[in-house]
Amino acid sequence: MVERTPRVLVDTYAAIGPDRALEAAAKISLMRGTKVVVAGPEATLRSKLSSVSYDPMFLQIADAGVAYPRRTGDHLASQAAARAALPTLMGMLRAGDADALVTASPSDLVLQLCSTELPRIEPDLPLCEAAVFPTMKRRSSDDPLALLVDVSGRRSNGPHELVAHGLMGAAYARVVTGVRQPHVALLSTGLAASQGPSDVVIAHELLRHAHGFHFAGNVRAIDLPRGLADVVVTDGFSGYAVHGLLAAITDLTVDAARYAWQA
């Protein structure tokens, strides 16, 4: 059986602008392992492609029927264009014209449209958002980034949803980072199984008996950078707060290093 080349749909309407998205798509096409479908106003994209090196066998244009904002850097207009174009792009996913969608549009908009425009896979897993964060070297993987899921900002609907997050996170670690037996941990207030809110305590017991990954038990927020797990499962509200703090600490560290270098 001959494996089909995966097709990735690239959204060019996000606030980063079409030029950067098109440049990335062109580089991917030159790798010749993935077919890239660039979505945007066809005439504009063809004009821009004339100055970019790419492989036409691995890159094509899909006209999304929405024009770019007249002024670059107009974030409100960019969001309006993305909101108008994303349903068309997700329709392409739904029809099987692409295997994945890459977009830099606001995550809340993407999550909202996913819930209305795309069919659920079986079993009916809850929608969630994930984010990567740097860790110390882990025994299970050479990848410097671990996965935090959920970071959507919404409360979970109970312990079974936390378990679903663990299953999806483990699948990501196996497929994307190549970890055969991912280490999955549960964010809590303490390391003991009995510590944390009731949903977390119940989820701990359920994850302990789940299959397809190694359950590393509970971790605290202070343990996240220590590389104790490839995937850390959390409620979306807590994950959003923790992810924001990690991003702020990263920015602070970079600024401190820059200041020390200048001094």
XYZ file of C-alpha atoms in Angstrom:
263
model
C 0.000 0.000 0.000
C 1.438 3.392 -1.045
C 1.171 6.067 1.627
C -0.468 9.291 0.517
C 1.506 12.497 0.925
C -0.111 14.543 3.718
C -1.757 17.824 2.702
C -1.485 20.788 5.076
C -3.696 23.847 4.664
C -2.005 27.145 5.627
C -4.132 30.132 6.664
C -2.631 33.451 5.482
C -5.192 35.793 7.077
C -3.765 36.024 10.597
C -2.284 39.225 11.994
C 1.280 38.048 11.223
C 0.473 38.817 7.592
C 0.443 36.686 4.431
C 4.123 37.190 3.597
C 5.433 35.241 6.589
C 2.863 32.471 6.159
C 3.690 32.189 2.455
C 7.427 32.131 3.165
C 6.979 29.271 5.637
C 4.761 27.350 3.200
C 7.329 27.782 0.424
C 10.107 26.381 2.633
C 7.959 23.380 3.541
C 7.275 22.691 -0.144
C 11.018 22.551 -0.833
C 11.329 19.720 1.717
C 9.080 17.653 -0.593
C 7.563 15.594 2.191
C 4.290 17.474 2.586
C 1.944 19.096 0.102
C 1.069 22.624 1.205
C -2.192 24.309 0.294
C -1.985 28.072 0.850
C -5.391 29.667 1.438
C -6.033 33.316 0.605
C -7.008 35.612 -2.287
C -5.624 33.754 -5.299
C -4.454 36.708 -7.403
C -2.550 38.283 -4.504
C -0.890 35.007 -3.513
C 0.196 34.224 -7.080
C 1.771 37.662 -7.313
C 3.648 37.151 -4.043
C 4.808 33.657 -5.045
C 6.667 35.122 -8.027
C 9.355 36.399 -5.666
C 9.596 33.255 -3.497
C 11.461 30.022 -4.159
C 9.114 27.026 -3.888
C 8.313 23.642 -5.432
C 5.088 23.906 -7.488
C 4.595 20.146 -7.174
C 4.239 20.524 -3.412
C 2.531 23.912 -3.126
C -0.816 25.037 -4.449
C -3.188 27.932 -3.840
C -6.773 27.714 -2.633
C -8.866 30.846 -3.098
C -10.698 31.465 0.175
C -12.827 34.212 -1.356
C -11.874 36.866 1.219
C -9.635 39.876 0.512
C -6.822 40.949 2.806
C -7.258 44.156 4.849
C -6.270 47.247 2.919
C -3.855 48.381 5.616
C -1.129 46.117 6.982
C -1.058 45.850 10.748
C -4.798 46.446 11.127
C -5.466 43.726 13.701
C -9.216 44.258 13.880
C -9.525 44.001 10.097
C -7.255 40.933 10.110
C -9.465 39.241 12.684
C -12.549 40.079 10.628
C -10.939 38.564 7.517
C -9.900 35.459 9.458
C -13.401 35.075 10.888
C -14.816 35.234 7.350
C -12.259 32.863 5.797
C -11.799 30.201 8.498
C -15.196 28.507 7.954
C -14.218 27.973 4.299
C -10.856 26.533 5.342
C -12.482 24.234 7.866
C -14.943 23.194 5.170
C -11.953 22.015 3.144
C -10.812 19.943 6.119
C -14.296 18.527 6.534
C -14.435 17.590 2.830
C -11.061 15.816 2.992
C -9.241 18.349 0.792
C -6.583 18.706 3.499
C -5.373 16.686 6.482
C -4.482 19.564 8.795
C -4.903 23.318 9.148
C -2.150 25.662 10.319
C -3.332 29.082 11.468
C -2.064 31.925 13.624
C -5.560 33.323 14.126
C -6.691 33.965 17.730
C -7.027 30.674 19.577
C -10.462 31.473 21.012
C -11.774 32.109 17.487
C -10.247 28.878 16.179
C -11.654 26.854 19.083
C -15.092 28.384 18.629
C -15.180 27.618 14.898
C -13.797 24.106 15.388
C -16.708 23.319 17.686
C -19.239 24.411 15.040
C -17.559 23.688 11.702
C -15.757 20.359 12.203
C -17.201 16.931 13.040
C -16.066 15.225 16.238
C -13.927 12.104 16.055
C -14.913 8.973 17.940
C -14.968 8.780 20.871
C -16.481 12.230 21.403
C -13.449 13.865 22.996
C -13.741 17.401 24.385
C -12.101 20.275 22.533
C -9.040 21.638 24.254
C -5.958 23.772 23.635
C -2.371 22.750 24.224
C 0.882 24.670 24.527
C 4.513 23.623 24.657
C 6.957 24.789 27.302
C 10.713 24.222 27.782
C 11.985 21.744 30.359
C 15.225 20.312 31.613
C 16.378 17.166 29.793
C 13.834 14.376 30.197
C 14.658 10.679 30.402
C 11.831 9.759 28.042
C 12.663 12.184 25.198
C 15.354 14.422 23.738
C 12.726 17.009 22.807
C 13.328 20.153 24.918
C 9.607 20.983 24.889
C 6.849 19.307 26.899
C 3.102 19.704 26.363
C 0.638 21.434 28.690
C -3.031 20.617 28.082
C -5.618 22.217 28.535
C -4.776 25.969 28.301
C -8.117 27.187 26.904
C -9.081 29.250 29.955
C -12.309 27.337 30.603
C -13.147 25.014 33.473
C -13.127 21.297 32.750
C -16.323 19.283 32.876
C -15.080 16.789 35.434
C -12.362 14.152 35.872
C -13.207 12.237 32.693
C -12.388 15.330 30.628
C -8.994 15.548 32.349
C -8.398 11.915 31.395
C -9.344 12.726 27.788
C -6.766 15.520 27.825
C -4.172 12.981 28.948
C -5.075 10.579 26.136
C -4.877 13.312 23.487
C -1.625 14.678 24.927
C -0.074 11.214 24.892
C -1.143 10.736 21.259
C 0.530 14.056 20.395
C 3.745 13.002 22.128
C 3.824 9.682 20.284
C 3.067 11.089 16.819
C 4.708 14.523 16.865
C 7.724 14.049 19.148
C 8.172 10.301 18.650
C 7.990 9.257 22.304
C 6.953 5.599 22.316
C 5.760 5.586 25.911
C 5.018 9.180 26.917
C 5.183 10.173 30.560
C 1.912 11.905 31.472
C 1.515 13.837 34.724
C -1.389 15.605 36.411
C -1.025 19.157 37.694
C -2.123 19.400 41.327
C -1.391 21.137 44.618
C 0.799 18.298 45.870
C 2.490 15.059 44.852
C 0.236 12.702 46.812
C -2.713 11.077 45.047
C -5.090 12.455 47.663
C -4.024 16.083 47.200
C -5.897 18.560 45.015
C -9.542 19.272 44.121
C -11.939 16.321 43.977
C -11.887 16.189 40.152
C -8.094 15.968 40.194
C -8.111 13.221 42.845
C -10.574 11.147 40.791
C -8.668 11.842 37.555
C -5.464 10.657 39.237
C -7.019 7.256 39.915
C -8.446 7.006 36.381
C -5.143 7.975 34.739
C -3.325 5.449 36.891
C -5.305 2.673 35.195
C -5.260 4.124 31.676
C -3.302 2.519 28.835
C -0.996 3.861 26.131
C 1.303 5.941 28.335
C 3.188 5.915 31.605
C 1.359 7.864 34.296
C 3.950 9.860 36.250
C 1.537 10.906 38.996
C 0.951 14.418 40.244
C 3.260 17.363 39.673
C 3.154 20.861 41.122
C 3.545 24.062 39.131
C 7.119 24.392 40.415
C 7.903 20.970 38.881
C 6.917 21.876 35.304
C 10.395 22.997 34.095
C 12.089 20.040 35.810
C 11.244 17.636 32.998
C 9.255 15.095 34.993
C 6.775 14.436 32.180
C 6.279 14.787 28.429
C 2.651 15.820 28.935
C 1.122 17.697 31.868
C -2.661 17.522 32.204
C -4.603 20.341 33.816
C -7.916 22.117 33.933
C -8.183 24.752 31.184
C -8.492 27.632 33.643
C -5.399 26.618 35.619
C -3.507 25.776 32.432
C -4.213 29.207 30.974
C -2.849 30.903 34.106
C 0.225 28.671 34.325
C 1.028 29.036 30.633
C 0.785 32.817 30.893
C 3.161 32.818 33.859
C 5.659 30.585 32.036
C 5.581 32.934 29.038
C 6.155 35.959 31.276
C 9.097 34.276 33.015
C 10.599 33.429 29.626
C 10.308 37.052 28.508
C 11.825 38.232 31.788
C 14.749 35.821 31.443
C 15.463 36.970 27.884
C 15.303 40.640 28.919
C 17.598 39.988 31.895
C 20.111 38.191 29.682
C 20.007 41.029 27.151
C 20.568 43.597 29.911
C 23.483 41.563 31.357
C 25.057 41.321 27.884
C 24.794 45.065 27.328
C 26.220 45.796 30.746
